[in-house]
Amino acid sequence: MSDAYLYDAVRTARGKARADGGLAQLKPQQLVSALVDGLQERGNDSRNVQALVLGCVGQVGDQGANIALVAKLYAGVADDAYAFTLNNYCVSGLTAIGHAAAQVSAGQLDRALAGGVEMMSRVPFLGDSASYYTDASFPKRTRFIPVVLAADRLAEAQGISRQQLDAVALTSQQRAGAAEASAAMKASRITVGGLANDECARPQTTAESLAAMAPSFAPLAVQYADALDGPIDHRHTIGHAPPVCDGAGLALVGGAPGNGRKPRARIVGYAESGGDPHASLLAGFGAMEKVLARTGMTLADMDRIEFMEAFAVTIARFLRDNAVDPDKVNVAGGHIARGHPMGASGAILVSTLLDVLDAADGRYGLVVCSGASGVGAAMIVERLPRD
């Protein structure tokens, strides 16, 4: 097996998931096409690839008909490139990049585009209306519950306090605001449809404003009472939740450098993991442990970490339970501030990781993603000099 490389990775700014959001007048294939253009403008032959793999959760309506194929046709990617769409919940974008990397390593592909897209202004959360969401025939530990209820239940089970939730949410907002002053940290963020900034971010957030918010999700528990074990001590507020939004991320994955090709990073390791469906949001931790074990590395080896803020409980648990320098984690702010376009998020984090590694002149970086019902993935990259 040979190494796979990230030649580049770009992302859109994230728009609010509402009719007047900054990207809402565009279609998902237009977001992907803009990123293909962006890669081309940055010196990559982004249409001459052998595959386009996209993660997308809500594969209906504007995101139906195999949105990867729709985007391929719209963007003018090579006719002989295959295209398919996958749904691995909120991990989808990273799974797509992992799939492309595996195909490159196996010699099945030389160059591929991989990432994700989600326009929640057009296809809302649970917009596919899957029967699983309401199917009472499953045992309770595998019944579907909205991820925010799983987050509240996990915070209670793991002993994550309201104060800890507030602290990580405040850090996310403050860092997102501060990062806007750094050209390096947003070097791979592409302006699309006139939107240049992640418009969900609330840099004016304070500790006092977070503390004043009441837990938000108890009414939802009433709807899912039959699927729950019993009452939940609700701790998450809107301030602890990643805003739903529109966005896309796209990476150019390829084989060994040569013929003038200069990658930004080498993929050192990648792992997927399932997890306890009752705990729901812990599979990313399992994937992280797998990829660290496979590569013989530790968190101390990482110069930067992008850990998906799948509600405040996950990042709070990560920082509490691991010997890691918090100043190396989510240094440009995370999903709580910037927003969570579900199927795109993993790819957006990969693009962000490459930028923050460049800004720090770092070498190794880690991305960790978690999704509902026990799905997770993690990737380690090594930044390479491009001179």
Short mmCIF file of C-alpha atoms in Angstrom, two decimals:
data_model
loop_
_atom_site.label_atom_id
_atom_site.label_comp_id
_atom_site.label_asym_id
_atom_site.label_seq_id
_atom_site.Cartn_x
_atom_site.Cartn_y
_atom_site.Cartn_z
CA MET A 1 0.00 0.00 0.00
CA SER A 2 1.34 3.40 -0.94
CA ASP A 3 0.77 6.73 0.76
CA ALA A 4 -2.10 9.03 -0.15
CA TYR A 5 -1.66 12.80 -0.13
CA LEU A 6 -3.82 15.87 0.27
CA TYR A 7 -2.86 18.16 -2.57
CA ASP A 8 -5.27 20.81 -1.35
CA ALA A 9 -8.47 21.16 0.66
CA VAL A 10 -10.88 24.08 0.48
CA ARG A 11 -14.16 25.01 2.09
CA THR A 12 -16.96 27.48 1.63
CA ALA A 13 -17.88 30.02 4.24
CA ARG A 14 -20.87 28.68 6.18
CA GLY A 15 -24.27 30.32 5.76
CA LYS A 16 -27.23 30.33 8.11
CA ALA A 17 -29.80 27.64 7.31
CA ARG A 18 -32.69 29.94 6.60
CA ALA A 19 -34.24 31.60 3.57
CA ASP A 20 -32.15 34.75 3.96
CA GLY A 21 -28.92 32.89 4.73
CA GLY A 22 -25.82 33.83 2.81
CA LEU A 23 -25.82 30.67 0.66
CA ALA A 24 -29.53 29.84 0.62
CA GLN A 25 -30.14 31.13 -2.91
CA LEU A 26 -27.60 28.70 -4.32
CA LYS A 27 -27.98 24.98 -4.93
CA PRO A 28 -25.66 22.33 -3.45
CA GLN A 29 -24.04 21.57 -6.79
CA GLN A 30 -23.17 25.24 -7.09
CA LEU A 31 -21.28 25.13 -3.79
CA VAL A 32 -19.31 22.10 -4.94
CA SER A 33 -18.66 23.65 -8.35
CA ALA A 34 -17.35 26.83 -6.69
CA LEU A 35 -14.88 24.71 -4.72
CA VAL A 36 -13.76 22.90 -7.87
CA ASP A 37 -13.17 26.35 -9.37
CA GLY A 38 -11.35 27.42 -6.23
CA LEU A 39 -9.02 24.44 -6.38
CA GLN A 40 -8.33 25.18 -10.05
CA GLU A 41 -7.54 28.80 -9.31
CA ARG A 42 -5.07 27.67 -6.64
CA GLY A 43 -3.03 25.76 -9.25
CA ASN A 44 -4.69 22.33 -9.09
CA ASP A 45 -5.98 20.45 -12.13
CA SER A 46 -9.19 19.80 -10.23
CA ARG A 47 -11.39 18.65 -13.13
CA ASN A 48 -8.96 16.04 -14.41
CA VAL A 49 -9.70 13.46 -11.73
CA GLN A 50 -10.94 9.88 -11.67
CA ALA A 51 -13.60 10.20 -8.97
CA LEU A 52 -15.81 12.60 -7.04
CA VAL A 53 -17.01 11.28 -3.68
CA LEU A 54 -19.29 13.43 -1.53
CA GLY A 55 -20.83 13.00 1.88
CA CYS A 56 -24.36 14.28 2.31
CA VAL A 57 -26.92 13.36 4.97
CA GLY A 58 -30.18 14.71 3.56
CA GLN A 59 -30.22 12.99 0.17
CA VAL A 60 -33.67 14.13 -0.94
CA GLY A 61 -35.06 17.08 -2.87
CA ASP A 62 -32.29 19.47 -3.88
CA GLN A 63 -29.72 16.99 -2.56
CA GLY A 64 -31.24 13.93 -4.22
CA ALA A 65 -30.42 12.13 -7.49
CA ASN A 66 -26.86 11.32 -6.31
CA ILE A 67 -25.71 14.86 -5.54
CA ALA A 68 -22.09 13.88 -6.25
CA LEU A 69 -23.05 12.99 -9.82
CA VAL A 70 -25.17 16.13 -10.14
CA ALA A 71 -22.22 18.21 -8.90
CA LYS A 72 -19.81 16.41 -11.25
CA LEU A 73 -22.00 17.23 -14.24
CA TYR A 74 -22.58 20.82 -13.14
CA ALA A 75 -18.90 21.50 -12.40
CA GLY A 76 -17.58 19.95 -15.61
CA VAL A 77 -15.48 17.27 -13.95
CA ALA A 78 -14.03 14.71 -16.39
CA ASP A 79 -16.65 12.49 -18.00
CA ASP A 80 -14.85 9.29 -17.06
CA ALA A 81 -14.71 10.16 -13.36
CA TYR A 82 -17.10 8.08 -11.29
CA ALA A 83 -19.23 9.87 -8.72
CA PHE A 84 -21.17 8.66 -5.73
CA THR A 85 -22.72 10.05 -2.56
CA LEU A 86 -22.48 8.48 0.89
CA ASN A 87 -24.30 9.07 4.14
CA ASN A 88 -22.40 8.40 7.33
CA TYR A 89 -24.30 11.03 9.29
CA CYS A 90 -22.16 13.91 10.54
CA VAL A 91 -18.94 12.01 9.76
CA SER A 92 -19.77 11.79 6.03
CA GLY A 93 -17.33 14.40 4.71
CA LEU A 94 -14.36 12.79 6.45
CA THR A 95 -15.52 9.32 5.42
CA ALA A 96 -15.54 10.46 1.78
CA ILE A 97 -11.94 11.67 2.04
CA GLY A 98 -10.98 8.45 3.82
CA HIS A 99 -12.55 6.38 1.03
CA ALA A 100 -10.69 8.31 -1.65
CA ALA A 101 -7.42 7.95 0.25
CA ALA A 102 -7.92 4.18 0.57
CA GLN A 103 -8.56 3.89 -3.17
CA VAL A 104 -5.43 5.88 -3.91
CA SER A 105 -3.36 3.78 -1.51
CA ALA A 106 -4.66 0.60 -3.14
CA GLY A 107 -3.69 1.82 -6.59
CA GLN A 108 -7.29 2.09 -7.79
CA LEU A 109 -7.14 5.86 -8.21
CA ASP A 110 -4.43 8.41 -8.88
CA ARG A 111 -6.46 11.58 -8.31
CA ALA A 112 -9.86 12.12 -6.71
CA LEU A 113 -12.04 14.86 -5.35
CA ALA A 114 -13.65 14.05 -2.03
CA GLY A 115 -15.57 15.96 0.60
CA GLY A 116 -19.13 16.85 1.47
CA VAL A 117 -22.00 19.25 1.01
CA GLU A 118 -25.10 20.05 3.04
CA MET A 119 -27.63 22.80 2.53
CA MET A 120 -29.87 22.72 5.56
CA SER A 121 -31.77 25.74 4.31
CA ARG A 122 -33.05 23.44 1.53
CA VAL A 123 -33.11 20.03 3.23
CA PRO A 124 -33.62 20.37 7.00
CA PHE A 125 -32.49 18.04 9.77
CA LEU A 126 -34.32 14.69 9.40
CA GLY A 127 -35.51 15.89 6.00
CA ASP A 128 -35.31 12.39 4.54
CA SER A 129 -38.12 11.28 6.91
CA ALA A 130 -36.56 7.83 7.36
CA SER A 131 -38.82 5.32 9.08
CA TYR A 132 -36.00 4.50 11.51
CA TYR A 133 -36.47 7.85 13.23
CA THR A 134 -39.83 6.75 14.61
CA ASP A 135 -39.58 2.95 14.53
CA ALA A 136 -40.53 1.62 17.97
CA SER A 137 -39.63 -1.98 17.08
CA PHE A 138 -35.96 -1.43 17.92
CA PRO A 139 -34.64 -2.12 21.43
CA LYS A 140 -34.38 1.08 23.44
CA ARG A 141 -30.56 1.20 23.31
CA THR A 142 -30.71 1.31 19.50
CA ARG A 143 -33.78 3.51 19.08
CA PHE A 144 -33.20 6.82 17.33
CA ILE A 145 -33.26 9.95 19.44
CA PRO A 146 -32.25 13.43 18.25
CA VAL A 147 -28.59 14.01 18.83
CA VAL A 148 -29.18 16.90 21.24
CA LEU A 149 -31.05 14.57 23.59
CA ALA A 150 -28.15 12.14 23.31
CA ALA A 151 -25.82 15.03 24.16
CA ASP A 152 -27.81 15.92 27.27
CA ARG A 153 -27.94 12.29 28.33
CA LEU A 154 -24.19 11.93 27.73
CA ALA A 155 -23.38 15.05 29.75
CA GLU A 156 -25.31 13.63 32.68
CA ALA A 157 -23.74 10.17 32.36
CA GLN A 158 -20.21 11.56 32.00
CA GLY A 159 -20.53 14.15 34.75
CA ILE A 160 -19.97 17.13 32.46
CA SER A 161 -21.28 20.18 34.30
CA ARG A 162 -23.13 23.18 32.93
CA GLN A 163 -20.09 25.29 33.79
CA GLN A 164 -17.86 23.07 31.66
CA LEU A 165 -20.29 23.33 28.76
CA ASP A 166 -20.32 27.12 29.07
CA ALA A 167 -16.53 27.26 29.14
CA VAL A 168 -15.96 25.34 25.91
CA ALA A 169 -18.74 27.23 24.12
CA LEU A 170 -17.21 30.56 25.10
CA THR A 171 -13.77 29.45 23.92
CA SER A 172 -15.20 28.38 20.57
CA GLN A 173 -16.83 31.76 20.00
CA GLN A 174 -13.83 33.78 21.16
CA ARG A 175 -11.39 31.86 19.01
CA ALA A 176 -13.64 32.05 15.96
CA GLY A 177 -13.76 35.81 16.33
CA ALA A 178 -10.02 36.16 16.85
CA ALA A 179 -9.18 33.90 13.90
CA GLU A 180 -10.82 36.30 11.47
CA ALA A 181 -7.79 38.56 11.91
CA SER A 182 -5.48 35.76 10.68
CA ALA A 183 -5.22 35.44 6.91
CA ALA A 184 -3.47 32.09 7.29
CA MET A 185 -6.28 30.53 9.31
CA LYS A 186 -8.82 31.26 6.58
CA ALA A 187 -6.52 30.86 3.58
CA SER A 188 -8.51 27.93 2.18
CA ARG A 189 -11.97 29.38 2.81
CA ILE A 190 -13.53 30.30 -0.51
CA THR A 191 -15.99 33.15 -0.94
CA VAL A 192 -19.12 31.79 -2.61
CA GLY A 193 -22.19 33.79 -3.56
CA GLY A 194 -20.65 36.84 -1.94
CA LEU A 195 -20.41 35.14 1.47
CA ALA A 196 -16.88 35.45 2.82
CA ASN A 197 -17.38 34.79 6.57
CA ASP A 198 -19.02 32.05 8.65
CA GLU A 199 -22.18 33.95 9.45
CA CYS A 200 -23.33 31.79 12.39
CA ALA A 201 -20.44 32.90 14.60
CA ARG A 202 -21.33 35.10 17.59
CA PRO A 203 -18.03 36.64 18.74
CA GLN A 204 -19.94 38.98 21.07
CA THR A 205 -20.83 35.99 23.27
CA THR A 206 -19.81 36.39 26.91
CA ALA A 207 -19.65 34.13 29.92
CA GLU A 208 -22.59 36.06 31.34
CA SER A 209 -24.74 35.66 28.24
CA LEU A 210 -24.08 31.93 28.17
CA ALA A 211 -24.83 31.54 31.87
CA ALA A 212 -28.14 33.35 31.41
CA MET A 213 -29.44 30.84 28.86
CA ALA A 214 -31.86 28.17 30.03
CA PRO A 215 -31.57 24.54 28.89
CA SER A 216 -33.35 24.38 25.56
CA PHE A 217 -34.27 20.83 24.70
CA ALA A 218 -36.58 19.46 27.41
CA PRO A 219 -39.70 19.85 25.20
CA LEU A 220 -38.08 17.60 22.60
CA ALA A 221 -37.67 14.88 25.20
CA VAL A 222 -41.43 14.73 25.61
CA GLN A 223 -41.78 13.73 21.96
CA TYR A 224 -39.22 10.95 22.37
CA ALA A 225 -40.17 9.84 25.89
CA ASP A 226 -40.89 6.28 24.76
CA ALA A 227 -37.38 5.92 23.33
CA LEU A 228 -35.64 7.30 26.42
CA ASP A 229 -34.73 5.42 29.60
CA GLY A 230 -36.31 8.04 31.80
CA PRO A 231 -35.96 11.71 32.69
CA ILE A 232 -32.86 13.60 31.55
CA ASP A 233 -31.06 16.34 33.43
CA HIS A 234 -31.07 18.80 30.53
CA ARG A 235 -27.89 20.89 30.45
CA HIS A 236 -27.34 22.04 26.86
CA THR A 237 -28.66 25.40 25.74
CA ILE A 238 -28.74 26.89 22.26
CA GLY A 239 -25.36 28.37 23.15
CA HIS A 240 -23.87 24.88 23.44
CA ALA A 241 -25.30 23.61 20.14
CA PRO A 242 -23.60 23.88 16.74
CA PRO A 243 -25.92 25.93 14.50
CA VAL A 244 -27.39 24.15 11.49
CA CYS A 245 -26.09 25.77 8.33
CA ASP A 246 -25.18 25.49 4.67
CA GLY A 247 -21.67 24.68 3.50
CA ALA A 248 -19.29 22.44 1.60
CA GLY A 249 -15.71 21.21 1.76
CA LEU A 250 -13.61 19.52 -0.91
CA ALA A 251 -10.17 17.92 -0.95
CA LEU A 252 -7.98 16.87 -3.85
CA VAL A 253 -6.52 13.49 -2.91
CA GLY A 254 -3.77 11.85 -4.92
CA GLY A 255 -0.79 9.54 -5.08
CA ALA A 256 2.91 10.19 -4.79
CA PRO A 257 4.24 13.63 -5.73
CA GLY A 258 5.89 14.04 -9.09
CA ASN A 259 5.59 15.86 -12.40
CA GLY A 260 5.44 19.16 -10.54
CA ARG A 261 2.70 18.05 -8.15
CA LYS A 262 3.26 19.36 -4.63
CA PRO A 263 0.88 18.16 -1.91
CA ARG A 264 0.08 20.10 1.23
CA ALA A 265 0.00 17.01 3.46
CA ARG A 266 0.48 13.28 3.65
CA ILE A 267 -2.27 11.16 5.16
CA VAL A 268 -0.48 9.31 7.96
CA GLY A 269 -3.46 7.27 9.14
CA TYR A 270 -7.22 6.99 9.03
CA ALA A 271 -9.77 5.03 11.04
CA GLU A 272 -13.51 4.57 11.19
CA SER A 273 -15.30 3.27 14.26
CA GLY A 274 -18.72 2.29 15.41
CA GLY A 275 -19.75 2.87 18.98
CA ASP A 276 -22.40 2.42 21.63
CA PRO A 277 -25.63 3.67 20.01
CA HIS A 278 -27.02 4.58 23.42
CA ALA A 279 -24.06 6.86 24.18
CA SER A 280 -24.39 8.00 20.54
CA LEU A 281 -21.57 10.55 20.34
CA LEU A 282 -18.54 8.59 21.56
CA ALA A 283 -17.53 6.73 18.38
CA GLY A 284 -15.20 9.55 17.36
CA PHE A 285 -13.18 8.86 20.48
CA GLY A 286 -12.93 5.21 19.44
CA ALA A 287 -11.78 6.18 15.95
CA MET A 288 -9.20 8.52 17.46
CA GLU A 289 -7.82 5.74 19.63
CA LYS A 290 -7.66 3.42 16.62
CA VAL A 291 -5.76 5.79 14.38
CA LEU A 292 -3.31 6.71 17.14
CA ALA A 293 -2.66 3.02 17.83
CA ARG A 294 -2.25 2.18 14.13
CA THR A 295 0.28 4.95 13.60
CA GLY A 296 2.11 4.53 16.90
CA MET A 297 1.48 8.17 17.72
CA THR A 298 0.01 10.03 20.68
CA LEU A 299 -1.93 13.24 21.15
CA ALA A 300 1.31 14.83 22.31
CA ASP A 301 2.68 14.40 18.78
CA MET A 302 -0.06 16.59 17.33
CA ASP A 303 0.69 20.23 16.66
CA ARG A 304 -2.97 21.00 15.92
CA ILE A 305 -6.22 19.11 16.51
CA GLU A 306 -9.61 19.75 14.93
CA PHE A 307 -12.08 17.99 17.21
CA MET A 308 -15.68 18.21 16.03
CA GLU A 309 -17.78 20.11 18.53
CA ALA A 310 -20.76 17.79 18.21
CA PHE A 311 -22.45 19.74 21.00
CA ALA A 312 -20.41 21.04 23.88
CA VAL A 313 -20.33 17.75 25.76
CA THR A 314 -17.95 16.09 23.28
CA ILE A 315 -15.21 18.71 23.29
CA ALA A 316 -15.59 19.15 27.07
CA ARG A 317 -15.09 15.42 27.59
CA PHE A 318 -12.11 15.34 25.23
CA LEU A 319 -10.33 18.16 27.05
CA ARG A 320 -11.16 16.73 30.47
CA ASP A 321 -10.11 13.14 29.83
CA ASN A 322 -7.01 13.51 27.67
CA ALA A 323 -3.53 14.85 28.35
CA VAL A 324 -3.63 17.43 25.60
CA ASP A 325 -2.63 21.09 25.36
CA PRO A 326 -5.94 22.95 24.94
CA ASP A 327 -4.11 25.70 23.06
CA LYS A 328 -3.57 23.23 20.21
CA VAL A 329 -7.24 22.25 19.92
CA ASN A 330 -9.77 24.04 17.68
CA VAL A 331 -7.56 27.11 17.63
CA ALA A 332 -9.76 28.90 15.08
CA GLY A 333 -13.00 28.11 16.86
CA GLY A 334 -15.17 25.10 16.27
CA HIS A 335 -18.63 24.03 15.22
CA ILE A 336 -20.33 25.63 18.22
CA ALA A 337 -19.32 28.98 16.79
CA ARG A 338 -19.03 28.38 13.07
CA GLY A 339 -21.88 25.97 12.38
CA HIS A 340 -22.44 22.37 11.37
CA PRO A 341 -23.46 21.55 7.76
CA MET A 342 -23.75 17.86 8.58
CA GLY A 343 -22.40 15.92 5.59
CA ALA A 344 -19.82 18.62 4.85
CA SER A 345 -18.39 19.05 8.34
CA GLY A 346 -15.65 16.43 8.22
CA ALA A 347 -14.25 17.84 4.98
CA ILE A 348 -14.44 21.38 6.34
CA LEU A 349 -12.42 20.29 9.36
CA VAL A 350 -9.73 18.77 7.12
CA SER A 351 -9.44 22.06 5.21
CA THR A 352 -9.32 24.00 8.49
CA LEU A 353 -6.65 21.68 9.88
CA LEU A 354 -4.34 22.31 6.94
CA ASP A 355 -4.75 26.06 7.41
CA VAL A 356 -4.07 26.08 11.15
CA LEU A 357 -1.05 23.81 10.66
CA ASP A 358 0.30 26.27 8.11
CA ALA A 359 -0.34 29.17 10.49
CA ALA A 360 1.57 27.41 13.26
CA ASP A 361 4.29 25.98 11.00
CA GLY A 362 3.26 22.66 12.53
CA ARG A 363 3.92 19.15 11.30
CA TYR A 364 1.26 16.72 12.52
CA GLY A 365 -2.48 17.27 12.82
CA LEU A 366 -5.52 15.25 13.82
CA VAL A 367 -9.18 15.47 12.82
CA VAL A 368 -11.83 13.71 14.93
CA CYS A 369 -15.52 13.49 13.99
CA SER A 370 -18.51 11.97 15.78
CA GLY A 371 -22.05 11.37 14.62
CA ALA A 372 -25.33 10.14 16.04
CA SER A 373 -26.08 6.53 16.90
CA GLY A 374 -22.40 5.60 17.23
CA VAL A 375 -20.46 6.63 14.11
CA GLY A 376 -16.98 8.10 14.18
CA ALA A 377 -13.85 8.72 12.12
CA ALA A 378 -10.39 10.20 12.65
CA MET A 379 -7.47 11.13 10.42
CA ILE A 380 -3.85 12.10 11.07
CA VAL A 381 -1.97 14.19 8.51
CA GLU A 382 1.61 15.35 8.15
CA ARG A 383 2.03 18.83 6.72
CA LEU A 384 4.65 18.99 3.98
CA PRO A 385 6.82 21.90 2.84
CA ARG A 386 5.72 23.23 -0.54
CA ASP A 387 8.84 25.22 -1.44
#
